[in-house]
PDB file of C-alpha atoms in Angstrom:
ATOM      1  CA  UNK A   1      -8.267 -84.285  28.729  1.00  0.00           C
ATOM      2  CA  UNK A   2      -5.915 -82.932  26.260  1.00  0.00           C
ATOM      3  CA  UNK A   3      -3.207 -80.575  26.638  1.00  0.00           C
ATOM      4  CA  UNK A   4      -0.135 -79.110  24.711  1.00  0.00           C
ATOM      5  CA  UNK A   5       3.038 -77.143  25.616  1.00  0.00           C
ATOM      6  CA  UNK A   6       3.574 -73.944  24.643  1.00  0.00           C
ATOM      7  CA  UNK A   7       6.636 -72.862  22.757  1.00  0.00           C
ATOM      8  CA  UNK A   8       7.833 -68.918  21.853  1.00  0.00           C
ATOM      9  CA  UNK A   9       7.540 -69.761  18.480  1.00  0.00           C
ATOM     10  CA  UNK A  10       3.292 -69.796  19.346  1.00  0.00           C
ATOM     11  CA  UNK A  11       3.613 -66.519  20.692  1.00  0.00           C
ATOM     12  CA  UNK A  12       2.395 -62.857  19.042  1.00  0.00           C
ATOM     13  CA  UNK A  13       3.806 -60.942  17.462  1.00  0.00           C
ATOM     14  CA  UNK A  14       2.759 -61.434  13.860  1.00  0.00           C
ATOM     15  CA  UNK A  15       6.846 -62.133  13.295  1.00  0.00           C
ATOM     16  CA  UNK A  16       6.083 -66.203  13.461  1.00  0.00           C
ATOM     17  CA  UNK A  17       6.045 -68.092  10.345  1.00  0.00           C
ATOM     18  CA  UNK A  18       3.988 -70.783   9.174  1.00  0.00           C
ATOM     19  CA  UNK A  19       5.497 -74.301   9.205  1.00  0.00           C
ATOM     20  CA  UNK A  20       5.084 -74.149   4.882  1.00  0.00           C
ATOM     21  CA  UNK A  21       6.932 -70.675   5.063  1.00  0.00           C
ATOM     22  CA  UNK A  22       3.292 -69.009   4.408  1.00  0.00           C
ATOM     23  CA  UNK A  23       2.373 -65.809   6.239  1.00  0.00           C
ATOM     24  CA  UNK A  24       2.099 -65.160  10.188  1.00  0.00           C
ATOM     25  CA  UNK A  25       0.475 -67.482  12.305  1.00  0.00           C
ATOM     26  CA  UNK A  26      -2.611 -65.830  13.495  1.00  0.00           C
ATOM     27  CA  UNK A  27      -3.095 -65.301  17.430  1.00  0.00           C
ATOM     28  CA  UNK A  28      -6.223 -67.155  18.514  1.00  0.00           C
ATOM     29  CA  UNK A  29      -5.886 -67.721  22.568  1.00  0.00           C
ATOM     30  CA  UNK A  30      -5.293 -65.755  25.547  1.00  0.00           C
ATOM     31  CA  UNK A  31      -3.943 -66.641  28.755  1.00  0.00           C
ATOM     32  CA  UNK A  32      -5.523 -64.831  31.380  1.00  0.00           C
ATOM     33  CA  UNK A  33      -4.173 -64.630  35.192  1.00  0.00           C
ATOM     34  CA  UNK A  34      -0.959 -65.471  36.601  1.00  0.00           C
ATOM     35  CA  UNK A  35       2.071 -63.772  37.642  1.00  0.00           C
ATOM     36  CA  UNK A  36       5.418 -62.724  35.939  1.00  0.00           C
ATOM     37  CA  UNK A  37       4.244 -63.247  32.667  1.00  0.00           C
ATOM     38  CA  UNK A  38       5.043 -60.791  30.167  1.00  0.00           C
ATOM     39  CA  UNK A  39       1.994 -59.312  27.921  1.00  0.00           C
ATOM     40  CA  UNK A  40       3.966 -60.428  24.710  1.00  0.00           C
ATOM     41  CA  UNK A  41       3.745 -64.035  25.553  1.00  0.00           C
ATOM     42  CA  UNK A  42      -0.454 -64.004  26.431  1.00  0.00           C
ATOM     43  CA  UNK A  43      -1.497 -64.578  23.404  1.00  0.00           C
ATOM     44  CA  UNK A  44      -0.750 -67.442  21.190  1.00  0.00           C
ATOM     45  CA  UNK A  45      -1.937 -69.945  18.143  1.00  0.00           C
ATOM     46  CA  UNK A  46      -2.979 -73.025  18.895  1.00  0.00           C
ATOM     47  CA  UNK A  47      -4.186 -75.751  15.900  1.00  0.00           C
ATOM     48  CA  UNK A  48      -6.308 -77.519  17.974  1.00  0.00           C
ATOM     49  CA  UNK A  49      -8.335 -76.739  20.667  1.00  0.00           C
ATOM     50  CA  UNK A  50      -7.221 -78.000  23.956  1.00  0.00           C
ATOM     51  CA  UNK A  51      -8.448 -78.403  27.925  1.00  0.00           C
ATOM     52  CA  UNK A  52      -5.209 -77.216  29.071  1.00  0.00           C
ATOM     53  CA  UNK A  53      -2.018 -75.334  27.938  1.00  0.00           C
ATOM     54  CA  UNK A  54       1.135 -75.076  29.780  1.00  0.00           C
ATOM     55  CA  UNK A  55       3.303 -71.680  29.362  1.00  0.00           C
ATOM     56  CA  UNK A  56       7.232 -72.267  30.040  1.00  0.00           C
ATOM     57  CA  UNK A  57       8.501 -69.400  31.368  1.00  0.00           C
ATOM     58  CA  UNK A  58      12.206 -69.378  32.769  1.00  0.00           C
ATOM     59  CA  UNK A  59      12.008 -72.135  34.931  1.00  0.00           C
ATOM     60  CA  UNK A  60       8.859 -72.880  35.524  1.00  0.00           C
ATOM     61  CA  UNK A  61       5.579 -73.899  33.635  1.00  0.00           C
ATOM     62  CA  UNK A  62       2.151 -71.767  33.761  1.00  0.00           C
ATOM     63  CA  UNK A  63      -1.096 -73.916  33.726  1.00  0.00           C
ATOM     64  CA  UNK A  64      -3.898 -72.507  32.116  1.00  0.00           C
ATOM     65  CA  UNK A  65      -7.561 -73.651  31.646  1.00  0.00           C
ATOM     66  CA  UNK A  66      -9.992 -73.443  28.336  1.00  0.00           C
ATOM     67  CA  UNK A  67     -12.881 -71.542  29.053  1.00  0.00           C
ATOM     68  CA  UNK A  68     -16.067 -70.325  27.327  1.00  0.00           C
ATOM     69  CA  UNK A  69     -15.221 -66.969  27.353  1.00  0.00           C
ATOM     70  CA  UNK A  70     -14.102 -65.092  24.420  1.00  0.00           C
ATOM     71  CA  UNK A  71     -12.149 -62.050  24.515  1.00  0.00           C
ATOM     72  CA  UNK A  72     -11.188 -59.047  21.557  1.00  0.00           C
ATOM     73  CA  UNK A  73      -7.867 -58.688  22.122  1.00  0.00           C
ATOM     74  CA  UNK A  74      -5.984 -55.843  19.130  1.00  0.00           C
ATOM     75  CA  UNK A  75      -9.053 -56.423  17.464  1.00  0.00           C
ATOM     76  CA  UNK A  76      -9.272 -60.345  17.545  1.00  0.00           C
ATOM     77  CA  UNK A  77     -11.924 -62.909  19.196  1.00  0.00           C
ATOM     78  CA  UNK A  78      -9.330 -65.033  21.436  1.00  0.00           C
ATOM     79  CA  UNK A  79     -10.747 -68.115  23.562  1.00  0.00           C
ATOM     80  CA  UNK A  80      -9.373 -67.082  27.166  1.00  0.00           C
ATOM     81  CA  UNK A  81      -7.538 -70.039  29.087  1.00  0.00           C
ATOM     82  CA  UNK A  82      -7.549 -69.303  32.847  1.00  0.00           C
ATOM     83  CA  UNK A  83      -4.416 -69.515  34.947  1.00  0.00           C
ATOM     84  CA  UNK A  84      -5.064 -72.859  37.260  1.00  0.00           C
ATOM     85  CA  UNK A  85      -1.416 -73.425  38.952  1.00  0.00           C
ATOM     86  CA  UNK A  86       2.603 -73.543  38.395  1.00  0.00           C
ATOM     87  CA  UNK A  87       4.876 -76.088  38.573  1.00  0.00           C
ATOM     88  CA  UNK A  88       8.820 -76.245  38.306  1.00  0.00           C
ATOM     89  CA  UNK A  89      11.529 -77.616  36.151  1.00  0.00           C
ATOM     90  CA  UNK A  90      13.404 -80.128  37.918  1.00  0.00           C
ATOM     91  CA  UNK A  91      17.045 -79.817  37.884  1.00  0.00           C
TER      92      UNK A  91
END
């Protein structure tokens, strides 16, 4: 099973630059489910596709599953990842 951490610099809006200073990275998942999460942190760009993501958000991270459905999103196809659980930051 793989999985990655997400980080703010993954997240939409199109203000994120590409590693090689080229243009916007491109939104192309969208975490679905959960609570407390703010819409501008949904959707995100992933280089490779993974089983799992985790979301960190304030002091906690948000699991969230690959599925097979696709969903248009501002007018983009974006593979949904399914909220699963949440676990804490240990102090």
């Amino acid at each position: 099973m793989t999985s990655t951490i997400l980080t703010t610099a993954q997240a939409h809006p199109n203000n994120i630059l590409r590693s090689d200073g080229g243009r916007a990275a491109e939104p192309n998942i969208f975490l679905a489910g959960g609570r407390d999460i703010p819409d501008n942190r949904r959707m995100h760009q992933i280089e490779t596709r993974m089983d799992r993501v985790k979301l960190n958000v304030e002091n906690r991270y948000e699991h969230f599953e690959s599925t097979s459905e696709v969903r248009d999103v501002e007018g983009r196809s974006l593979r949904v990842y399914k909220w699963i659980y949440r676990t804490y930051v240990a102090e």
